[in-house]
PDB file of C-alpha atoms in Angstrom:
ATOM      1  CA  MET K1403       0.113  -0.129  -0.053  1.00  0.00           C
ATOM      2  CA  ARG K1404       1.357   3.628  -0.956  1.00  0.00           C
ATOM      3  CA  PRO K1405       2.796   5.777   1.712  1.00  0.00           C
ATOM      4  CA  GLY K1406      -0.107   7.644   3.143  1.00  0.00           C
ATOM      5  CA  ALA K1407      -2.530   5.318   2.179  1.00  0.00           C
ATOM      6  CA  LEU K1408      -3.138   3.424   5.465  1.00  0.00           C
ATOM      7  CA  PHE K1409      -3.808   6.875   7.181  1.00  0.00           C
ATOM      8  CA  ILE K1410      -6.275   7.957   4.542  1.00  0.00           C
ATOM      9  CA  ALA K1411      -7.859   4.348   4.986  1.00  0.00           C
ATOM     10  CA  ALA K1412      -8.073   4.608   8.361  1.00  0.00           C
ATOM     11  CA  ALA K1413      -9.287   8.181   8.456  1.00  0.00           C
ATOM     12  CA  LEU K1414     -12.267   7.033   6.334  1.00  0.00           C
ATOM     13  CA  LEU K1415     -13.255   4.634   8.675  1.00  0.00           C
ATOM     14  CA  CYS K1416     -13.914   7.049  11.422  1.00  0.00           C
ATOM     15  CA  GLY K1417     -17.373   7.485  11.089  1.00  0.00           C
ATOM     16  CA  PRO K1418     -20.099   7.518   8.455  1.00  0.00           C
ATOM     17  CA  SER K1419     -20.111  11.259   7.985  1.00  0.00           C
ATOM     18  CA  LEU K1420     -16.500  11.738   6.760  1.00  0.00           C
ATOM     19  CA  ALA K1421     -17.163  10.680   3.567  1.00  0.00           C
ATOM     20  CA  GLU K1422     -19.802  13.997   3.506  1.00  0.00           C
ATOM     21  CA  GLU K1423     -16.873  16.438   4.493  1.00  0.00           C
ATOM     22  CA  ALA K1424     -15.175  18.712   2.450  1.00  0.00           C
ATOM     23  CA  VAL K1425     -11.557  19.852   3.381  1.00  0.00           C
ATOM     24  CA  THR K1426     -11.048  23.567   2.918  1.00  0.00           C
ATOM     25  CA  VAL K1427      -7.619  24.555   1.748  1.00  0.00           C
ATOM     26  CA  ALA K1428      -5.374  27.887   1.394  1.00  0.00           C
ATOM     27  CA  VAL K1429      -3.156  27.372  -1.328  1.00  0.00           C
ATOM     28  CA  ALA K1430      -0.155  29.542  -2.715  1.00  0.00           C
ATOM     29  CA  SER K1431      -1.292  31.107  -5.925  1.00  0.00           C
ATOM     30  CA  ASN K1432       1.734  29.229  -7.657  1.00  0.00           C
ATOM     31  CA  PHE K1433       0.602  25.760  -6.379  1.00  0.00           C
ATOM     32  CA  LYS K1434      -3.099  26.291  -7.122  1.00  0.00           C
ATOM     33  CA  THR K1435      -2.889  24.258 -10.803  1.00  0.00           C
ATOM     34  CA  THR K1436      -0.866  21.614  -9.038  1.00  0.00           C
ATOM     35  CA  ALA K1437      -3.171  21.342  -5.804  1.00  0.00           C
ATOM     36  CA  ALA K1438      -6.438  21.029  -7.948  1.00  0.00           C
ATOM     37  CA  HIS K1439      -4.785  17.910  -9.645  1.00  0.00           C
ATOM     38  CA  ILE K1440      -4.114  16.478  -6.459  1.00  0.00           C
ATOM     39  CA  ALA K1441      -7.686  17.453  -4.994  1.00  0.00           C
ATOM     40  CA  SER K1442      -8.984  15.845  -7.818  1.00  0.00           C
ATOM     41  CA  GLN K1443      -7.338  12.666  -7.470  1.00  0.00           C
ATOM     42  CA  PHE K1444      -7.807  12.818  -3.928  1.00  0.00           C
ATOM     43  CA  ARG K1445     -11.353  12.790  -4.212  1.00  0.00           C
ATOM     44  CA  GLN K1446     -11.264   9.895  -6.789  1.00  0.00           C
ATOM     45  CA  GLU K1447      -9.339   7.612  -4.219  1.00  0.00           C
ATOM     46  CA  THR K1448     -11.587   8.800  -0.977  1.00  0.00           C
ATOM     47  CA  GLY K1449     -14.844  10.574  -1.676  1.00  0.00           C
ATOM     48  CA  LEU K1450     -13.806  13.727   0.095  1.00  0.00           C
ATOM     49  CA  ALA K1451     -14.213  17.016  -1.677  1.00  0.00           C
ATOM     50  CA  VAL K1452     -11.388  19.572  -1.587  1.00  0.00           C
ATOM     51  CA  ARG K1453     -12.359  23.723  -1.796  1.00  0.00           C
ATOM     52  CA  LEU K1454      -9.296  25.588  -2.836  1.00  0.00           C
ATOM     53  CA  SER K1455      -8.764  29.050  -1.886  1.00  0.00           C
ATOM     54  CA  SER K1456      -5.712  30.724  -3.431  1.00  0.00           C
ATOM     55  CA  GLY K1457      -3.739  34.030  -3.031  1.00  0.00           C
ATOM     56  CA  SER K1458      -0.316  35.197  -2.028  1.00  0.00           C
ATOM     57  CA  THR K1459       1.011  33.497   0.823  1.00  0.00           C
ATOM     58  CA  GLY K1460       1.059  36.559   2.940  1.00  0.00           C
ATOM     59  CA  LYS K1461      -2.239  37.410   2.227  1.00  0.00           C
ATOM     60  CA  LEU K1462      -3.418  33.751   2.978  1.00  0.00           C
ATOM     61  CA  TYR K1463      -1.320  34.152   6.533  1.00  0.00           C
ATOM     62  CA  ALA K1464      -2.971  37.003   7.310  1.00  0.00           C
ATOM     63  CA  GLN K1465      -6.380  35.350   6.701  1.00  0.00           C
ATOM     64  CA  VAL K1466      -5.611  32.179   8.987  1.00  0.00           C
ATOM     65  CA  VAL K1467      -4.305  34.711  11.970  1.00  0.00           C
ATOM     66  CA  ASN K1468      -7.956  36.769  11.622  1.00  0.00           C
ATOM     67  CA  GLY K1469      -9.911  33.612  11.998  1.00  0.00           C
ATOM     68  CA  ALA K1470     -10.769  32.406   8.346  1.00  0.00           C
ATOM     69  CA  PRO K1471     -11.945  28.622   8.143  1.00  0.00           C
ATOM     70  CA  PHE K1472      -9.123  26.833   6.528  1.00  0.00           C
ATOM     71  CA  ASP K1473      -8.504  23.416   7.500  1.00  0.00           C
ATOM     72  CA  VAL K1474      -5.249  23.498   5.746  1.00  0.00           C
ATOM     73  CA  PHE K1475      -2.275  25.812   4.655  1.00  0.00           C
ATOM     74  CA  LEU K1476      -0.001  25.179   1.601  1.00  0.00           C
ATOM     75  CA  ALA K1477       2.028  27.865   1.644  1.00  0.00           C
ATOM     76  CA  ALA K1478       5.118  29.124  -0.568  1.00  0.00           C
ATOM     77  CA  ASP K1479       7.339  29.558   1.921  1.00  0.00           C
ATOM     78  CA  ALA K1480       8.711  27.746   5.467  1.00  0.00           C
ATOM     79  CA  GLU K1481       8.571  30.911   7.323  1.00  0.00           C
ATOM     80  CA  ARG K1482       4.664  31.339   7.634  1.00  0.00           C
ATOM     81  CA  PRO K1483       4.017  28.024   8.459  1.00  0.00           C
ATOM     82  CA  LEU K1484       6.335  27.880  11.114  1.00  0.00           C
ATOM     83  CA  LEU K1485       5.009  31.455  12.420  1.00  0.00           C
ATOM     84  CA  LEU K1486       1.553  29.401  12.790  1.00  0.00           C
ATOM     85  CA  GLU K1487       2.785  26.736  14.606  1.00  0.00           C
ATOM     86  CA  ARG K1488       5.063  28.755  17.070  1.00  0.00           C
ATOM     87  CA  ALA K1489       1.801  30.893  17.676  1.00  0.00           C
ATOM     88  CA  GLY K1490      -0.697  27.618  18.354  1.00  0.00           C
ATOM     89  CA  ARG K1491      -2.426  28.342  15.354  1.00  0.00           C
ATOM     90  CA  ALA K1492      -1.595  25.150  13.804  1.00  0.00           C
ATOM     91  CA  VAL K1493      -1.666  21.778  14.925  1.00  0.00           C
ATOM     92  CA  ALA K1494       1.788  20.693  16.354  1.00  0.00           C
ATOM     93  CA  ASP K1495       4.311  18.228  14.217  1.00  0.00           C
ATOM     94  CA  SER K1496       1.841  18.769  11.564  1.00  0.00           C
ATOM     95  CA  ARG K1497       4.046  20.736   9.337  1.00  0.00           C
ATOM     96  CA  PHE K1498       6.231  19.595   6.313  1.00  0.00           C
ATOM     97  CA  THR K1499       7.764  20.444   2.983  1.00  0.00           C
ATOM     98  CA  TYR K1500       5.764  19.274   0.172  1.00  0.00           C
ATOM     99  CA  ALA K1501       7.614  21.214  -2.640  1.00  0.00           C
ATOM    100  CA  ILE K1502      10.577  22.948  -3.623  1.00  0.00           C
ATOM    101  CA  GLY K1503      10.175  25.277  -6.368  1.00  0.00           C
ATOM    102  CA  SER K1504      12.068  27.187  -8.790  1.00  0.00           C
ATOM    103  CA  LEU K1505      11.918  30.846 -10.736  1.00  0.00           C
ATOM    104  CA  VAL K1506      12.152  31.422 -14.385  1.00  0.00           C
ATOM    105  CA  LEU K1507      12.149  34.533 -16.967  1.00  0.00           C
ATOM    106  CA  TYR K1508       9.225  34.377 -18.814  1.00  0.00           C
ATOM    107  CA  SER K1509       7.959  36.649 -21.654  1.00  0.00           C
ATOM    108  CA  SER K1510       5.196  36.410 -24.097  1.00  0.00           C
ATOM    109  CA  THR K1511       6.740  38.949 -26.905  1.00  0.00           C
ATOM    110  CA  VAL K1512      10.213  39.024 -26.828  1.00  0.00           C
ATOM    111  CA  GLY K1513      12.913  36.392 -28.122  1.00  0.00           C
ATOM    112  CA  ASP K1514      15.251  37.016 -25.273  1.00  0.00           C
ATOM    113  CA  CYS K1515      14.318  37.218 -21.674  1.00  0.00           C
ATOM    114  CA  LEU K1516      17.722  38.147 -20.469  1.00  0.00           C
ATOM    115  CA  ALA K1517      18.405  40.810 -22.784  1.00  0.00           C
ATOM    116  CA  ALA K1518      14.641  42.575 -22.244  1.00  0.00           C
ATOM    117  CA  LEU K1519      15.902  42.280 -18.395  1.00  0.00           C
ATOM    118  CA  HIS K1520      18.857  43.968 -19.207  1.00  0.00           C
ATOM    119  CA  ASP K1521      17.686  46.885 -21.744  1.00  0.00           C
ATOM    120  CA  PRO K1522      16.431  49.932 -19.937  1.00  0.00           C
ATOM    121  CA  ASP K1523      14.105  50.567 -22.886  1.00  0.00           C
ATOM    122  CA  ALA K1524      12.690  47.482 -23.394  1.00  0.00           C
ATOM    123  CA  GLY K1525       9.528  47.927 -21.020  1.00  0.00           C
ATOM    124  CA  TYR K1526       8.186  47.046 -17.564  1.00  0.00           C
ATOM    125  CA  VAL K1527       9.402  44.091 -15.515  1.00  0.00           C
ATOM    126  CA  ALA K1528       7.030  41.991 -13.198  1.00  0.00           C
ATOM    127  CA  ILE K1529       7.541  40.257 -10.170  1.00  0.00           C
ATOM    128  CA  ALA K1530       5.249  39.216  -7.324  1.00  0.00           C
ATOM    129  CA  ASN K1531       4.570  41.485  -4.465  1.00  0.00           C
ATOM    130  CA  PRO K1532       7.942  40.800  -2.588  1.00  0.00           C
ATOM    131  CA  ASP K1533       6.016  41.411   1.317  1.00  0.00           C
ATOM    132  CA  THR K1534       3.496  38.921   0.436  1.00  0.00           C
ATOM    133  CA  ALA K1535       4.720  36.591  -1.709  1.00  0.00           C
ATOM    134  CA  PRO K1536       7.751  34.564  -1.322  1.00  0.00           C
ATOM    135  CA  TYR K1537       8.214  33.961  -5.336  1.00  0.00           C
ATOM    136  CA  GLY K1538       8.571  37.803  -5.169  1.00  0.00           C
ATOM    137  CA  ALA K1539      10.886  38.344  -2.529  1.00  0.00           C
ATOM    138  CA  ALA K1540      13.102  35.052  -4.366  1.00  0.00           C
ATOM    139  CA  ALA K1541      12.667  37.552  -7.584  1.00  0.00           C
ATOM    140  CA  GLN K1542      13.634  40.874  -5.910  1.00  0.00           C
ATOM    141  CA  GLN K1543      17.140  38.512  -4.457  1.00  0.00           C
ATOM    142  CA  TYR K1544      17.891  37.386  -7.694  1.00  0.00           C
ATOM    143  CA  LEU K1545      17.847  41.129  -9.034  1.00  0.00           C
ATOM    144  CA  ALA K1546      19.963  42.423  -6.273  1.00  0.00           C
ATOM    145  CA  LYS K1547      22.422  39.551  -6.412  1.00  0.00           C
ATOM    146  CA  SER K1548      22.492  40.096 -10.377  1.00  0.00           C
ATOM    147  CA  GLY K1549      23.372  43.483  -9.266  1.00  0.00           C
ATOM    148  CA  LEU K1550      20.236  44.749 -11.448  1.00  0.00           C
ATOM    149  CA  LEU K1551      17.841  45.682  -8.937  1.00  0.00           C
ATOM    150  CA  ASP K1552      18.790  49.680  -9.004  1.00  0.00           C
ATOM    151  CA  GLN K1553      18.691  49.474 -12.807  1.00  0.00           C
ATOM    152  CA  VAL K1554      15.579  47.404 -12.920  1.00  0.00           C
ATOM    153  CA  ALA K1555      13.625  49.383 -10.054  1.00  0.00           C
ATOM    154  CA  PRO K1556      12.142  52.203 -12.474  1.00  0.00           C
ATOM    155  CA  ARG K1557      10.613  49.358 -14.616  1.00  0.00           C
ATOM    156  CA  LEU K1558       9.156  47.083 -11.946  1.00  0.00           C
ATOM    157  CA  VAL K1559       5.430  46.335 -11.745  1.00  0.00           C
ATOM    158  CA  TYR K1560       3.985  43.893  -8.777  1.00  0.00           C
ATOM    159  CA  GLY K1561       1.463  41.468  -9.070  1.00  0.00           C
ATOM    160  CA  GLU K1562      -0.691  41.007  -5.880  1.00  0.00           C
ATOM    161  CA  ASN K1563       0.571  37.511  -6.563  1.00  0.00           C
ATOM    162  CA  ILE K1564       2.615  34.955  -8.671  1.00  0.00           C
ATOM    163  CA  ALA K1565      -0.464  34.143 -10.720  1.00  0.00           C
ATOM    164  CA  GLN K1566      -1.179  37.915 -11.567  1.00  0.00           C
ATOM    165  CA  THR K1567       2.779  38.278 -12.082  1.00  0.00           C
ATOM    166  CA  TRP K1568       2.539  35.924 -15.043  1.00  0.00           C
ATOM    167  CA  GLN K1569      -0.817  37.452 -16.030  1.00  0.00           C
ATOM    168  CA  PHE K1570       1.337  41.171 -16.666  1.00  0.00           C
ATOM    169  CA  ALA K1571       3.693  39.210 -18.950  1.00  0.00           C
ATOM    170  CA  TYR K1572       1.444  36.829 -20.810  1.00  0.00           C
ATOM    171  CA  THR K1573      -0.933  39.860 -21.787  1.00  0.00           C
ATOM    172  CA  GLY K1574       2.217  41.935 -22.898  1.00  0.00           C
ATOM    173  CA  ASN K1575       1.885  44.389 -20.286  1.00  0.00           C
ATOM    174  CA  ALA K1576       5.309  43.613 -18.786  1.00  0.00           C
ATOM    175  CA  VAL K1577       7.857  42.540 -21.234  1.00  0.00           C
ATOM    176  CA  VAL K1578       9.295  39.875 -18.788  1.00  0.00           C
ATOM    177  CA  ALA K1579       8.134  38.675 -15.836  1.00  0.00           C
ATOM    178  CA  ILE K1580      10.022  36.757 -13.136  1.00  0.00           C
ATOM    179  CA  VAL K1581       7.571  33.561 -12.093  1.00  0.00           C
ATOM    180  CA  ALA K1582       6.973  30.107 -11.416  1.00  0.00           C
ATOM    181  CA  ARG K1583       8.684  27.242 -13.498  1.00  0.00           C
ATOM    182  CA  ALA K1584       5.394  25.338 -12.761  1.00  0.00           C
ATOM    183  CA  GLN K1585       3.615  28.234 -14.531  1.00  0.00           C
ATOM    184  CA  LEU K1586       4.963  27.581 -17.590  1.00  0.00           C
ATOM    185  CA  ARG K1587       4.043  23.775 -17.487  1.00  0.00           C
ATOM    186  CA  ALA K1588       0.226  25.075 -17.354  1.00  0.00           C
ATOM    187  CA  ALA K1589       0.536  27.949 -19.338  1.00  0.00           C
ATOM    188  CA  PRO K1590      -1.566  27.957 -22.641  1.00  0.00           C
ATOM    189  CA  GLY K1591       1.269  27.889 -25.649  1.00  0.00           C
ATOM    190  CA  ALA K1592       4.979  28.546 -25.609  1.00  0.00           C
ATOM    191  CA  PRO K1593       6.453  31.222 -24.319  1.00  0.00           C
ATOM    192  CA  ALA K1594       8.463  33.774 -26.686  1.00  0.00           C
ATOM    193  CA  CYS K1595      11.241  33.244 -24.485  1.00  0.00           C
ATOM    194  CA  SER K1596      12.029  31.809 -21.005  1.00  0.00           C
ATOM    195  CA  SER K1597      15.446  31.513 -19.017  1.00  0.00           C
ATOM    196  CA  ASP K1598      15.953  29.613 -15.711  1.00  0.00           C
ATOM    197  CA  VAL K1599      17.311  31.734 -12.694  1.00  0.00           C
ATOM    198  CA  PRO K1600      19.932  30.268 -10.915  1.00  0.00           C
ATOM    199  CA  ALA K1601      18.596  28.497  -7.665  1.00  0.00           C
ATOM    200  CA  GLY K1602      21.857  30.159  -5.809  1.00  0.00           C
ATOM    201  CA  ASP K1603      20.513  33.358  -6.547  1.00  0.00           C
ATOM    202  CA  HIS K1604      17.752  33.544  -4.029  1.00  0.00           C
ATOM    203  CA  ASP K1605      16.741  31.768  -0.971  1.00  0.00           C
ATOM    204  CA  PRO K1606      15.421  28.199  -1.097  1.00  0.00           C
ATOM    205  CA  LEU K1607      11.742  28.326  -2.208  1.00  0.00           C
ATOM    206  CA  GLU K1608      10.763  25.508   0.127  1.00  0.00           C
ATOM    207  CA  GLN K1609       6.995  25.377   0.210  1.00  0.00           C
ATOM    208  CA  GLN K1610       5.302  24.094   3.588  1.00  0.00           C
ATOM    209  CA  ALA K1611       1.945  22.437   4.597  1.00  0.00           C
ATOM    210  CA  VAL K1612       0.370  22.463   7.899  1.00  0.00           C
ATOM    211  CA  LEU K1613      -2.904  21.267   9.424  1.00  0.00           C
ATOM    212  CA  LEU K1614      -4.862  24.026  10.950  1.00  0.00           C
ATOM    213  CA  ASP K1615      -7.754  22.384  12.675  1.00  0.00           C
ATOM    214  CA  GLU K1616      -7.739  19.275  14.888  1.00  0.00           C
ATOM    215  CA  PRO K1617      -9.474  16.958  15.033  1.00  0.00           C
ATOM    216  CA  ASN K1618     -10.255  16.949  11.303  1.00  0.00           C
ATOM    217  CA  GLU K1619      -9.736  13.450  10.044  1.00  0.00           C
ATOM    218  CA  ALA K1620     -10.763  14.537   6.640  1.00  0.00           C
ATOM    219  CA  ALA K1621      -8.018  17.133   6.495  1.00  0.00           C
ATOM    220  CA  GLY K1622      -5.337  14.688   8.142  1.00  0.00           C
ATOM    221  CA  ALA K1623      -6.303  12.343   5.422  1.00  0.00           C
ATOM    222  CA  PHE K1624      -5.648  15.492   2.734  1.00  0.00           C
ATOM    223  CA  LEU K1625      -2.233  15.696   3.992  1.00  0.00           C
ATOM    224  CA  ALA K1626      -1.185  12.040   4.046  1.00  0.00           C
ATOM    225  CA  PHE K1627      -2.372  11.803   0.541  1.00  0.00           C
ATOM    226  CA  LEU K1628      -0.152  14.838  -0.328  1.00  0.00           C
ATOM    227  CA  ARG K1629       2.747  13.213   1.139  1.00  0.00           C
ATOM    228  CA  SER K1630       1.733   9.827  -1.455  1.00  0.00           C
ATOM    229  CA  ALA K1631       3.427   8.476  -4.353  1.00  0.00           C
ATOM    230  CA  VAL K1632       0.277   9.804  -6.408  1.00  0.00           C
ATOM    231  CA  ALA K1633       0.773  13.232  -5.173  1.00  0.00           C
ATOM    232  CA  ARG K1634       4.398  13.246  -5.461  1.00  0.00           C
ATOM    233  CA  GLU K1635       4.195  12.376  -9.059  1.00  0.00           C
ATOM    234  CA  ILE K1636       2.051  15.204  -9.735  1.00  0.00           C
ATOM    235  CA  ILE K1637       3.972  17.657  -7.949  1.00  0.00           C
ATOM    236  CA  GLU K1638       7.253  16.649 -10.059  1.00  0.00           C
ATOM    237  CA  ARG K1639       5.291  16.418 -13.229  1.00  0.00           C
ATOM    238  CA  ASP K1640       4.170  20.528 -12.587  1.00  0.00           C
ATOM    239  CA  GLY K1641       7.704  21.659 -12.491  1.00  0.00           C
ATOM    240  CA  TYR K1642       8.580  21.051  -8.585  1.00  0.00           C
ATOM    241  CA  GLU K1643      11.017  19.490  -6.850  1.00  0.00           C
ATOM    242  CA  VAL K1644      10.012  16.901  -3.814  1.00  0.00           C
ATOM    243  CA  PRO K1645      12.115  16.711  -0.777  1.00  0.00           C
ATOM    244  CA  GLU K1646      13.618  12.892  -0.149  1.00  0.00           C
TER     245      GLU K1646
END
């Protein structure tokens, strides 16, 4: 039996009402498409529904702190799940890394993303808000380490989250955006250009999950499924690394 399957099976036997429950998941924007794939497979195997609410990690974190009724938080960083755990707002020992992300330069309009990034006359450069979006903070770190931040600063536009950031470049409102690699896998059509951002040029994009509501067998079953071989295969297929 796959890892996590025993927990799921045990959870489903806990009571006749469990299969009628829905798991409410706050998910970082970059992972929404992948989470939907996992939720669909989870429902096929367990009969349990999953409701996804996406946004920037910082805004979702604020909602959790202010009492939003989420069962599970799939953040785009490790910091905020840890803060929730320390504050007693998350179930102790439920936190784990479910995916490791990466950044790419992306454009729908020009053939050389790096040239557009360096050219002060090329147009706007989009990144996610670094205050609320871990992928935006990582993009800012990359620009700083590359010595480009001051040069690019007058051209920067900020997406509320990484999904909006990608949209800026997809529609041509920004000439280039720094987005999640997984977004390119899910995007319609081929990019005009894309270029990997070296992982060493920013802090690791370690994405952690945490259980917010206890006891909640359905949410526990979903987190167990997130660690299963089936979910890990989906995560890798969508462009993320998974921890050993």
